[in-house]
PDB file of C-alpha atoms in Angstrom:
ATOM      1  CA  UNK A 200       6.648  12.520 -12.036  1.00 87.00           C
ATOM      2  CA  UNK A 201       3.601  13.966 -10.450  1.00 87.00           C
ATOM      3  CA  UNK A 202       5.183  12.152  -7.085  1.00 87.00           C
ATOM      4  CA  UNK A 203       8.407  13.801  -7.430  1.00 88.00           C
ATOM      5  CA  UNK A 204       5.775  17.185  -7.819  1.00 85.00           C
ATOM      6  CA  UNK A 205       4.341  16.681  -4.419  1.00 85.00           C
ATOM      7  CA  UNK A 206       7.978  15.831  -2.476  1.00 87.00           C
ATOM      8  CA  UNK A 207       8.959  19.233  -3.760  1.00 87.00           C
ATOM      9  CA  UNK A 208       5.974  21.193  -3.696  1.00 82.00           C
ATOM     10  CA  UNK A 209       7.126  23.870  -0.813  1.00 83.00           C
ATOM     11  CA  UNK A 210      10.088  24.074  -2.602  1.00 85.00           C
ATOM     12  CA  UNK A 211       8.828  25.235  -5.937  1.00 79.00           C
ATOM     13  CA  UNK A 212       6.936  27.354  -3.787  1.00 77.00           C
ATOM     14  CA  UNK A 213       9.600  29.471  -2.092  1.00 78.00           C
ATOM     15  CA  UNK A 214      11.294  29.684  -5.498  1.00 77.00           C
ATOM     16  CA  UNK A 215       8.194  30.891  -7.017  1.00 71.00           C
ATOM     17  CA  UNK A 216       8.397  33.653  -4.371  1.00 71.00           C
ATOM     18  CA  UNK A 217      11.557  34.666  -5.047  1.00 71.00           C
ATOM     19  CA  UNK A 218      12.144  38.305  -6.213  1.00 70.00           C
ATOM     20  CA  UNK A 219      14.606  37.298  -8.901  1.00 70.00           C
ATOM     21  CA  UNK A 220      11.354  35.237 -10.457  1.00 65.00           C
ATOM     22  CA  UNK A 221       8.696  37.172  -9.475  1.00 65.00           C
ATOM     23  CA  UNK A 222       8.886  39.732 -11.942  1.00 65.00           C
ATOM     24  CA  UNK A 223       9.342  38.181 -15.105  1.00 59.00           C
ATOM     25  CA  UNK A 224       6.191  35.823 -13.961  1.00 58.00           C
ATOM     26  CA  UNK A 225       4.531  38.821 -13.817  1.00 60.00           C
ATOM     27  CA  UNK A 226       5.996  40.581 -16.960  1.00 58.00           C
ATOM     28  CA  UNK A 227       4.968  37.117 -18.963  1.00 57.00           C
ATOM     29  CA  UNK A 228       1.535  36.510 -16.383  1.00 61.00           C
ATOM     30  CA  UNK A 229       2.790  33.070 -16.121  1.00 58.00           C
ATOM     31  CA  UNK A 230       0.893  30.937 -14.124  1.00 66.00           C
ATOM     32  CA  UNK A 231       1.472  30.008 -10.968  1.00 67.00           C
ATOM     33  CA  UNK A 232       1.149  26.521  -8.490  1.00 72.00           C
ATOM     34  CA  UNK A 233      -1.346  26.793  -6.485  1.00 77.00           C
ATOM     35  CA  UNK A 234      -2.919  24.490  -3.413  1.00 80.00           C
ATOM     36  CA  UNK A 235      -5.398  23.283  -6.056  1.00 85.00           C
ATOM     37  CA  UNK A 236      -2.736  22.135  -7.852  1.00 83.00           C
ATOM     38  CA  UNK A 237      -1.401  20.491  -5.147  1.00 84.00           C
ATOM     39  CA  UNK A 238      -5.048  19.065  -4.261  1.00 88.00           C
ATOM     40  CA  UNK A 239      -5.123  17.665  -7.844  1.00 90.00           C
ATOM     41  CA  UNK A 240      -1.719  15.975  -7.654  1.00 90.00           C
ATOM     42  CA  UNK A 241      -3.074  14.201  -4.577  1.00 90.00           C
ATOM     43  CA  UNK A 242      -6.229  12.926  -5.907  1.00 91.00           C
ATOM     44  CA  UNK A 243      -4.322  12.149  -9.270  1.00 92.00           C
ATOM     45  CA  UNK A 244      -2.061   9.780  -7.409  1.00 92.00           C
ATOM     46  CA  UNK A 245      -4.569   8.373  -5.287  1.00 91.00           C
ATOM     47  CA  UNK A 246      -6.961   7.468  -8.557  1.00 91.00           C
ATOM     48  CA  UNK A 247      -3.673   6.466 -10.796  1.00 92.00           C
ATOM     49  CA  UNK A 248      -1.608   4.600  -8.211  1.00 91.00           C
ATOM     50  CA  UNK A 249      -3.480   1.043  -8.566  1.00 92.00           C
ATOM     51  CA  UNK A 250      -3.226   1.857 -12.322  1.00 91.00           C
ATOM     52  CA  UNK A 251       0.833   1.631 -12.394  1.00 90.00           C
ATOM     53  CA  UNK A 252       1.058  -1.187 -10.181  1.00 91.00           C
ATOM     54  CA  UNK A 253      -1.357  -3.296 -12.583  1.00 91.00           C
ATOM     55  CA  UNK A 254       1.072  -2.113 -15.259  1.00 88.00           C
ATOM     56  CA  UNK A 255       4.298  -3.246 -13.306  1.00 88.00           C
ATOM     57  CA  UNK A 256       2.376  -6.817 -12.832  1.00 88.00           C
ATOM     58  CA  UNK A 257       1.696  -7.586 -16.674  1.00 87.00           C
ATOM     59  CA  UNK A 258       5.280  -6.006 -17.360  1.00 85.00           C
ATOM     60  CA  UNK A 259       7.068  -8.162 -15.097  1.00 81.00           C
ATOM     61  CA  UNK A 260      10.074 -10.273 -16.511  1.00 77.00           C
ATOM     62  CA  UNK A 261       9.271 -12.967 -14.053  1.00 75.00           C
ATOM     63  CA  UNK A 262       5.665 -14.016 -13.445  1.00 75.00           C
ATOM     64  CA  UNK A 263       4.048 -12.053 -16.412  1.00 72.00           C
ATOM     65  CA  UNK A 264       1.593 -14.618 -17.068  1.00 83.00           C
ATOM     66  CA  UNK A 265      -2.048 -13.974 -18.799  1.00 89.00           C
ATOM     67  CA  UNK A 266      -3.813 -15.446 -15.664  1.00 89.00           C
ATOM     68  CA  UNK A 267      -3.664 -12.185 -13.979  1.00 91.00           C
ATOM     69  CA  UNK A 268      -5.434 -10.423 -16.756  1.00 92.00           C
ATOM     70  CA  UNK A 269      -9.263 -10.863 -15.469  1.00 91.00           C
ATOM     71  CA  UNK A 270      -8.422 -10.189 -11.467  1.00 91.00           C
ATOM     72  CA  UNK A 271      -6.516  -7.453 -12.738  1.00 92.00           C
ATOM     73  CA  UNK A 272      -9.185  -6.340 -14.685  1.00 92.00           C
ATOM     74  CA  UNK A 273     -11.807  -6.633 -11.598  1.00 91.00           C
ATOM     75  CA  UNK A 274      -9.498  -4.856  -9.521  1.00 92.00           C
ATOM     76  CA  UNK A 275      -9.753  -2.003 -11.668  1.00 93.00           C
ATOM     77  CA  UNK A 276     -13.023  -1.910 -12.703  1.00 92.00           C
ATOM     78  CA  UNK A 277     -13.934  -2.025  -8.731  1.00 91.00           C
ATOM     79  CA  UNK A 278     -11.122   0.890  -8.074  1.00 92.00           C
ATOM     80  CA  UNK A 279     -12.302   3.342 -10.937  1.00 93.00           C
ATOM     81  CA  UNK A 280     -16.162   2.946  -9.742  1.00 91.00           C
ATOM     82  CA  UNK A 281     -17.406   6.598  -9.684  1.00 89.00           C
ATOM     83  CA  UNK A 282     -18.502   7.388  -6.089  1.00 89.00           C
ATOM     84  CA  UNK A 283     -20.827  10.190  -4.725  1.00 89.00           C
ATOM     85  CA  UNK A 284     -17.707  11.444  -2.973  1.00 89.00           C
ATOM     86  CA  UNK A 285     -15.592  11.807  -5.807  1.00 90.00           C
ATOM     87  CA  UNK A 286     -14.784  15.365  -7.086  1.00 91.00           C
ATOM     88  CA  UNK A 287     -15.050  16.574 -10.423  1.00 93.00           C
ATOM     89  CA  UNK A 288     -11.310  15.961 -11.582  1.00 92.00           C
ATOM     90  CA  UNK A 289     -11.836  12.071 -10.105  1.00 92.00           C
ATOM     91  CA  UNK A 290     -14.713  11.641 -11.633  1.00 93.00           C
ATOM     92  CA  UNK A 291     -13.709  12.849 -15.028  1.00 93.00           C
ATOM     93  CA  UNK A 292     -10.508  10.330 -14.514  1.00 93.00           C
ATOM     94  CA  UNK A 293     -12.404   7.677 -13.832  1.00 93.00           C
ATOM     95  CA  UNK A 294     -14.658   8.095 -16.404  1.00 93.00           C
ATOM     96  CA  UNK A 295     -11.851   8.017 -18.932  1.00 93.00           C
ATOM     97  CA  UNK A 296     -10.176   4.916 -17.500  1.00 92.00           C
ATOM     98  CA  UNK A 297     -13.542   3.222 -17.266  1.00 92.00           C
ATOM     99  CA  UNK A 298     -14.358   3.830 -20.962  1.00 92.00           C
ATOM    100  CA  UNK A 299     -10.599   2.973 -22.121  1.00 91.00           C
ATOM    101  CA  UNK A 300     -10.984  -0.705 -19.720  1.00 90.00           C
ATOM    102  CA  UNK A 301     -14.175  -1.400 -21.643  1.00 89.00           C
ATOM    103  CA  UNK A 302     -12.519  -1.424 -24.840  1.00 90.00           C
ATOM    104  CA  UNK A 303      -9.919  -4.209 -23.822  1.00 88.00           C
ATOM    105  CA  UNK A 304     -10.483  -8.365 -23.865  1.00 90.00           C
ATOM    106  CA  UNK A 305     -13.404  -7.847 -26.006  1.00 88.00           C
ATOM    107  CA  UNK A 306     -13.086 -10.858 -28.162  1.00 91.00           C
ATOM    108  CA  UNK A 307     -15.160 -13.414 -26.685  1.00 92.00           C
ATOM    109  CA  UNK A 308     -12.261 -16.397 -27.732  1.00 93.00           C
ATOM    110  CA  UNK A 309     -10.085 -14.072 -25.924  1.00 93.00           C
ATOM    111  CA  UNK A 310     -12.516 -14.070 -23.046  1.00 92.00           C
ATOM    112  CA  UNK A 311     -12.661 -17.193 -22.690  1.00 92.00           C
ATOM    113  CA  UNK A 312      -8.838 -18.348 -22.555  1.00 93.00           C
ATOM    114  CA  UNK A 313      -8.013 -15.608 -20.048  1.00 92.00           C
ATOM    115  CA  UNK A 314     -10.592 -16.885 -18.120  1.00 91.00           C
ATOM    116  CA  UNK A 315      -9.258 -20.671 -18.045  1.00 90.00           C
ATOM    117  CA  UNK A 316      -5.736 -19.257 -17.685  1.00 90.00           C
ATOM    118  CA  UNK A 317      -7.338 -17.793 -14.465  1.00 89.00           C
ATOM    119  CA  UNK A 318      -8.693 -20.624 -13.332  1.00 85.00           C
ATOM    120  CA  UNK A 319      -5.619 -22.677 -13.946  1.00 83.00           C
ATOM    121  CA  UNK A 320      -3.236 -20.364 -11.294  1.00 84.00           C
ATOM    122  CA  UNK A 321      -3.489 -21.429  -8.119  1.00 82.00           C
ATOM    123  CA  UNK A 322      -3.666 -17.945  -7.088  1.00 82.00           C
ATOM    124  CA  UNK A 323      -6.585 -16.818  -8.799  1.00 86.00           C
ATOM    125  CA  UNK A 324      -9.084 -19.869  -9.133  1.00 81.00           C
ATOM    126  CA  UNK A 325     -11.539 -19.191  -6.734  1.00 77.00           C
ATOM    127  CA  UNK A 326     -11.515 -15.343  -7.979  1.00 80.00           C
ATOM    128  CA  UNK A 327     -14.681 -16.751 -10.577  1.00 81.00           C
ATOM    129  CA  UNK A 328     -17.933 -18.340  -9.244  1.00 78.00           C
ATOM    130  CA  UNK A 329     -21.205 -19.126 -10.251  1.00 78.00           C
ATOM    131  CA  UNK A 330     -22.291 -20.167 -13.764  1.00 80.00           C
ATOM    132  CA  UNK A 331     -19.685 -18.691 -15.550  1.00 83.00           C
ATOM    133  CA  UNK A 332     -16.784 -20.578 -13.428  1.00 85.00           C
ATOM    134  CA  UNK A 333     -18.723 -23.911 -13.587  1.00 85.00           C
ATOM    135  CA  UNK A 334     -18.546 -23.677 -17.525  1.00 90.00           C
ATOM    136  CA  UNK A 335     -14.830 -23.083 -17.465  1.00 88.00           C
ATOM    137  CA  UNK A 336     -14.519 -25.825 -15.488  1.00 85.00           C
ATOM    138  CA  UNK A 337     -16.337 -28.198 -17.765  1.00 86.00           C
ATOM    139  CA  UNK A 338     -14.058 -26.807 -20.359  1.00 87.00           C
ATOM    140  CA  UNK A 339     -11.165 -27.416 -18.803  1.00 86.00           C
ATOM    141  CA  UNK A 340     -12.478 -31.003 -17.882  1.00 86.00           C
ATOM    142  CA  UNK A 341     -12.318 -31.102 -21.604  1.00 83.00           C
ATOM    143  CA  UNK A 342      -9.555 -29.850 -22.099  1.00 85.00           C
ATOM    144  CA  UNK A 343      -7.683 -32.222 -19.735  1.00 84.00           C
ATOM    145  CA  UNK A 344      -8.630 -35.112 -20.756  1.00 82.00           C
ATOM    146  CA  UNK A 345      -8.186 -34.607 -24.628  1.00 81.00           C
ATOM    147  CA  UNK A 346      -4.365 -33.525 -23.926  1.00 79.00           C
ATOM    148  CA  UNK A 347      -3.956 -36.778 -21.543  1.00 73.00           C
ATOM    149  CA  UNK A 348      -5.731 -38.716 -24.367  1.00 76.00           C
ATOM    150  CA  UNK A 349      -3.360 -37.133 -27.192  1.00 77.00           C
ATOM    151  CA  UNK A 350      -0.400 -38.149 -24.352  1.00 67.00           C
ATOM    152  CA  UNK A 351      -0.838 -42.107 -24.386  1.00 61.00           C
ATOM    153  CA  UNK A 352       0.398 -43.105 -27.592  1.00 54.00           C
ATOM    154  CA  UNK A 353       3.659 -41.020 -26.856  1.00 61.00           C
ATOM    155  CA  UNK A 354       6.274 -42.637 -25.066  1.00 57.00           C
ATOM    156  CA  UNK A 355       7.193 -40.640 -21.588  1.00 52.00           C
ATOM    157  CA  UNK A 356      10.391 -38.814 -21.729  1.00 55.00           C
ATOM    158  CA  UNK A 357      12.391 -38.538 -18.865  1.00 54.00           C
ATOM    159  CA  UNK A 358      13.467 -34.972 -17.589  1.00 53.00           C
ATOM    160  CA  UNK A 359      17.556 -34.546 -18.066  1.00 53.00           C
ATOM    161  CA  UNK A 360      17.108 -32.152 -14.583  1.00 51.00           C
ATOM    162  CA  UNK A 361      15.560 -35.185 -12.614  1.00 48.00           C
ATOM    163  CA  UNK A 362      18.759 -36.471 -11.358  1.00 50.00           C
ATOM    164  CA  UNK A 363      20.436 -33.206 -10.843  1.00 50.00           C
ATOM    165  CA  UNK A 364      22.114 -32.633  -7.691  1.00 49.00           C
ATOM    166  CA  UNK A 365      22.444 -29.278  -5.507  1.00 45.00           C
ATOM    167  CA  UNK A 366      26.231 -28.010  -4.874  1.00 50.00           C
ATOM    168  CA  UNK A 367      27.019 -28.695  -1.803  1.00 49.00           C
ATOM    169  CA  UNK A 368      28.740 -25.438  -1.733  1.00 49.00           C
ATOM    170  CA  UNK A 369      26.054 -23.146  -2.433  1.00 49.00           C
ATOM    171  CA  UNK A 370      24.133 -25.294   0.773  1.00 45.00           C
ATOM    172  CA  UNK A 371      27.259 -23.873   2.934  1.00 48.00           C
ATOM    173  CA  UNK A 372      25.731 -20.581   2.191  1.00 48.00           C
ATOM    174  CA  UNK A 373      22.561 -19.735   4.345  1.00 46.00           C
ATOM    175  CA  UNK A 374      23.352 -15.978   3.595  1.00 47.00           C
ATOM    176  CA  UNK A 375      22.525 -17.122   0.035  1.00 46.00           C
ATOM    177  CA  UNK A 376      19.143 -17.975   0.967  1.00 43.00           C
ATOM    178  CA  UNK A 377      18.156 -15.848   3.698  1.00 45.00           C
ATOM    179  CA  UNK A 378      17.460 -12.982   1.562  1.00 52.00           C
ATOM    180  CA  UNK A 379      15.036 -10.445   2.221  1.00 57.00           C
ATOM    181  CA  UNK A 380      11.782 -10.922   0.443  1.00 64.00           C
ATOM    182  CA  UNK A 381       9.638  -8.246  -0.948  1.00 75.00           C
ATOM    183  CA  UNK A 382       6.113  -8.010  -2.288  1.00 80.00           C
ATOM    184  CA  UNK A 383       6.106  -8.187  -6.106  1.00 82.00           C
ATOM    185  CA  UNK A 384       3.905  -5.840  -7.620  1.00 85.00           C
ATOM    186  CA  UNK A 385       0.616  -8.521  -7.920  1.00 85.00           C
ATOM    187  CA  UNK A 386       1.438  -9.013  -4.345  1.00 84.00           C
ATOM    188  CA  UNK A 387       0.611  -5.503  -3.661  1.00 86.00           C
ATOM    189  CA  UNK A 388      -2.226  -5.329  -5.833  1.00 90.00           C
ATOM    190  CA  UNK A 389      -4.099  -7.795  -4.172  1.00 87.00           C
ATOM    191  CA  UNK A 390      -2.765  -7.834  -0.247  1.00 87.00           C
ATOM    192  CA  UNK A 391      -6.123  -6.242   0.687  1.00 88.00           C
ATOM    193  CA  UNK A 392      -7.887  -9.695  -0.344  1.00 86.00           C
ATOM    194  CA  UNK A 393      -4.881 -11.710   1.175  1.00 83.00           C
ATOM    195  CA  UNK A 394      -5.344  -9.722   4.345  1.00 84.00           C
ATOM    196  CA  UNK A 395      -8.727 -10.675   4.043  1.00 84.00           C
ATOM    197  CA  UNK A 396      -8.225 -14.690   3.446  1.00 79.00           C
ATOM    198  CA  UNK A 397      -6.284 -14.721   6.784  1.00 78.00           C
ATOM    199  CA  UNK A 398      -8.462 -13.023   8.814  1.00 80.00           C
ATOM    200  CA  UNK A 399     -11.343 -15.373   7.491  1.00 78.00           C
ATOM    201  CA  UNK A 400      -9.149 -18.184   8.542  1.00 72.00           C
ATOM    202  CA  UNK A 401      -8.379 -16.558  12.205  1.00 73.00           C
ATOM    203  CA  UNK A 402     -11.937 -16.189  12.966  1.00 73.00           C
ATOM    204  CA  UNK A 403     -12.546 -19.759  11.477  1.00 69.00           C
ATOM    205  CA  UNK A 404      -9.583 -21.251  14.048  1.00 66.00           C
ATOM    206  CA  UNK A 405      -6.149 -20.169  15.124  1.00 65.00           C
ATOM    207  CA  UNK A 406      -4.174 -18.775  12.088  1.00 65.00           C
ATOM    208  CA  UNK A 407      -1.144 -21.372  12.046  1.00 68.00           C
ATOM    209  CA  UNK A 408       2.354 -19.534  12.730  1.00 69.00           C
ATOM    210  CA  UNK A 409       4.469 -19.400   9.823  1.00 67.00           C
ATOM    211  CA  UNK A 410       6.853 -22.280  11.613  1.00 72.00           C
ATOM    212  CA  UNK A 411       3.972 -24.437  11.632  1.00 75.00           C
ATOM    213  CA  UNK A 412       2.524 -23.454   7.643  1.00 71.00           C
ATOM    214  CA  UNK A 413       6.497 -24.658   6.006  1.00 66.00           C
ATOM    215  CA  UNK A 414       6.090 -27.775   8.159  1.00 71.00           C
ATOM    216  CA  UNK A 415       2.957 -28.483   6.643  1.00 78.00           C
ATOM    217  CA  UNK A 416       4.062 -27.992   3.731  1.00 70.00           C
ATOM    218  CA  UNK A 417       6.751 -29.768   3.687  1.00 59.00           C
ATOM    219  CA  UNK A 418       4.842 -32.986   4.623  1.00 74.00           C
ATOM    220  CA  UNK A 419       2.328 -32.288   1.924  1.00 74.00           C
ATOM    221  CA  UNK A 420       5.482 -31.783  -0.348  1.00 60.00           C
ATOM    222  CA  UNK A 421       6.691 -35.103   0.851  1.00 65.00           C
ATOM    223  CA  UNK A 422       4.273 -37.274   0.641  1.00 73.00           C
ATOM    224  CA  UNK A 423       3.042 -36.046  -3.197  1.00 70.00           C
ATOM    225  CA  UNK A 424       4.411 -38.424  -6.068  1.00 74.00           C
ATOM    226  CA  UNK A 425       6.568 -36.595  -8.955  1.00 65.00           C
ATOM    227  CA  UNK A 426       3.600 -37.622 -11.338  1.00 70.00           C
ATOM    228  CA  UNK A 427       0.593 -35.588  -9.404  1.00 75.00           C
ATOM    229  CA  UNK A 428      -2.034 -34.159 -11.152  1.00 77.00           C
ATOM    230  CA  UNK A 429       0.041 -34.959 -14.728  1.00 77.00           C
ATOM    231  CA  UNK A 430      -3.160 -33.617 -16.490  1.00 80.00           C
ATOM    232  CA  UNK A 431      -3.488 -30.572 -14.729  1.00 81.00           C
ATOM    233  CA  UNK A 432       0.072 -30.035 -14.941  1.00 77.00           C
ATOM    234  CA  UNK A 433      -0.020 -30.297 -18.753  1.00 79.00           C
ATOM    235  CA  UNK A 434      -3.120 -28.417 -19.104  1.00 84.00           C
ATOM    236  CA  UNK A 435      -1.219 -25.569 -16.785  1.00 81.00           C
ATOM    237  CA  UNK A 436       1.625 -25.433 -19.410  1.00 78.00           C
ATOM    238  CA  UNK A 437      -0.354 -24.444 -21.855  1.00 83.00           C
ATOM    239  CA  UNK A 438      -2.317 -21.600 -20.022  1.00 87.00           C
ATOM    240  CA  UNK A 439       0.132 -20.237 -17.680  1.00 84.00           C
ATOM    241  CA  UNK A 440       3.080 -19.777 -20.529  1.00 85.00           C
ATOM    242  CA  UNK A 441       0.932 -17.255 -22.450  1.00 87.00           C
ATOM    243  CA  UNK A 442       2.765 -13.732 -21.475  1.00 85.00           C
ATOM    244  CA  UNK A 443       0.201 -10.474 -20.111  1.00 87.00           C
ATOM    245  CA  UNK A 444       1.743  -8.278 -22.718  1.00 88.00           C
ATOM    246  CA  UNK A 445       4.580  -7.397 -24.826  1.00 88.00           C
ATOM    247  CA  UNK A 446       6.457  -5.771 -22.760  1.00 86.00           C
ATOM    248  CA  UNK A 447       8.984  -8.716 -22.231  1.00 83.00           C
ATOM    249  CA  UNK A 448       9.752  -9.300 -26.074  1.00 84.00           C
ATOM    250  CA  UNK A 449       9.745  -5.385 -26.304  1.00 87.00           C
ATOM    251  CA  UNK A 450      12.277  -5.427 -23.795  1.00 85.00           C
ATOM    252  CA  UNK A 451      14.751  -8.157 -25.743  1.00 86.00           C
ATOM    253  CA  UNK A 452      14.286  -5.999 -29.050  1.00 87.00           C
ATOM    254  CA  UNK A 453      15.970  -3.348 -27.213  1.00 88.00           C
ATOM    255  CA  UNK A 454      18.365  -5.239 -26.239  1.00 87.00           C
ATOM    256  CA  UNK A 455      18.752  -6.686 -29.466  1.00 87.00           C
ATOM    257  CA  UNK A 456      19.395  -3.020 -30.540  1.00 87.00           C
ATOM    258  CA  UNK A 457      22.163  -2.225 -27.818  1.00 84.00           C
ATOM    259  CA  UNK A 458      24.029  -5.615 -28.834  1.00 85.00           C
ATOM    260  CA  UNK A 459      23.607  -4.906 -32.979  1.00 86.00           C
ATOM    261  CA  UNK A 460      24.270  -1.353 -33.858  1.00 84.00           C
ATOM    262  CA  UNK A 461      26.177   0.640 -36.301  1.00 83.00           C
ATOM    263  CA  UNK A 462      29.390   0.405 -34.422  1.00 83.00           C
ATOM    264  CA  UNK A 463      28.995  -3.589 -34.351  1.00 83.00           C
ATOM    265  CA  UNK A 464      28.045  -4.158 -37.678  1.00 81.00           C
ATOM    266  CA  UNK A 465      30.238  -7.074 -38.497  1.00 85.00           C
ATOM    267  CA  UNK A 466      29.445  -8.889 -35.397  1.00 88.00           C
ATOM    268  CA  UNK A 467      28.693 -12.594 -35.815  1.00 89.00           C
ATOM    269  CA  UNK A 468      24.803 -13.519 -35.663  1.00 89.00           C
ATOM    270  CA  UNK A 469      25.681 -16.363 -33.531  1.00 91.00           C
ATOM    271  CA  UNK A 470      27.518 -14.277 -31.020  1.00 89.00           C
ATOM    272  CA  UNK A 471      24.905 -11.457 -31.301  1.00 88.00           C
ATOM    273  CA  UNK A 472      22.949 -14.080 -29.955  1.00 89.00           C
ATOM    274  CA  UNK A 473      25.291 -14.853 -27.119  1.00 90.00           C
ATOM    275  CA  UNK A 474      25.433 -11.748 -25.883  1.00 89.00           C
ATOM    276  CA  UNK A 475      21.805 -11.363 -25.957  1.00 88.00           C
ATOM    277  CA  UNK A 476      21.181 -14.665 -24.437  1.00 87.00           C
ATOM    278  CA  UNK A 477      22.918 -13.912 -21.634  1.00 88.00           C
ATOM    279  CA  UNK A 478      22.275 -10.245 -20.874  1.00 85.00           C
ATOM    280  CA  UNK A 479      18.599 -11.885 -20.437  1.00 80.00           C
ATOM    281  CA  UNK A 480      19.425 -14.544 -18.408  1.00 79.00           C
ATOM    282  CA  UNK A 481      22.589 -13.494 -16.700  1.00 72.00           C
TER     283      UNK A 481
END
């Protein structure tokens, strides 16, 4: 909204100036925009903008995962630092923001599961270090080997999409797969410390060309076994499953309340669930 604000600032401008408007503004002594307004939007933005894009990562249908809670968390606390630069209206923002962020993840339980979850995506586990990372490791060591101990006296079941086979019609389709790939929103949180990683690793030698990163890849791929790292793996599931927030069950209630209304009472529960089912997954 206050985007939107800006774009058409000069606009609301001239029409303020307008003759037609003028005088019941002044009849009423309305207020009017001014450039500190405009000033304020700005810095607004500027202090807010890493705040939406957090909530667009925990919100996300996809990849909302709780292992993004604590680097999302340091991200912000870093961003809404007060600095000697910082005007009165940004400090006063960031002062609000920092006392609402101290109120979150209190719990230490809580704590401490959001901070294995963290360690346990492959994105985020060197984001801890020291002490604190080398006791969530132990516990995780723990963790590990009680679930593969729990796992020996069950018989293995085999996975039903093991032997599945790719259509050879949709691999007649390169179009299909040639897409156009954009940053997600934890992408663009955090591209200042992936811009970071590869310059460290430019300086260190010559930054391998994308050609050359899928090959490697693809060898690693190759050569791992189906059962690699089966501990890890399990221990993953049970971390990386745990949703950031709400939002996603919010968002199937509403659905829920499209699909059942007053119009549809006598629909069937089990097509109710259909149509749910696949409005979500569709």
């Amino acid at each position: 909204m206050v985007e939107r604000f800006m774009e058409q600032f000069d606009a609301i401008q001239a029409a303020a100036l307008d003759q037609r408007l003028r005088k019941p503004v002044e009849k009423d002594k309305l207020e009017r925009f001014t450039h500190t307004d405009l000033m304020k939007a700005e810095e607004f933005i500027k202090c807010m903008q890493v705040l939406y894009t957090s909530t667009m990562c925990v919100s996300s249908d996809k990849s909302p995962t709780c292992s993004q809670i604590i680097p999302i968390l340091a991200k912000l606390e870093a961003h809404f630092r007060r600095c000697d630069e910082d005007s009165f209206f940004t400090s006063s923002i960031k002062e609000k923001v920092c006392g609402s962020l101290q109120k979150r993840y209190q719990d230490e339980n809580l704590q401490k599961f959001l901070k294995e979850a963290t360690m346990m995506d492959p994105r985020f586990k060197g984001r801890l270090d020291g002490e604190a990372a080398t006791d969530i490791w132990d516990r995780l060591e723990k963790a590990a080997v009680a679930n593969a101990t729990a796992a020996v006296a069950q018989p293995p079941t085999e996975d039903p999409k093991a032997h599945s086979e790719v259509d050879d019609a949709d691999m007649d389709k390169p179009e299909k797969y040639l897409r156009k790939i954009q940053k997600s929103p934890l992408e663009k949180l955090f591209e200042n410390e992936d811009r970071e990683l590869q310059q460290a690793a430019s300086q260190a030698g010559r930054f391998p060309s994308i050609t050359e990163q899928v090959q490697k890849a693809l060898e690693i791929y190759k050569r791992l076994k189906r059962d690699t790292l089966p501990n890890l793996s399990a221990l993953s599931e049970k971390y990386l499953c745990v949703p950031a927030s709400s939002t996603p069950s919010e968002r199937v209630f509403s659905c829920a309340g499209h699909a059942i209304s007053q119009e549809r009472c006598r629909i069937a529960p089990e097509k109710a669930n259909m149509i749910i089912f696949l409005q979500k997954n569709s």
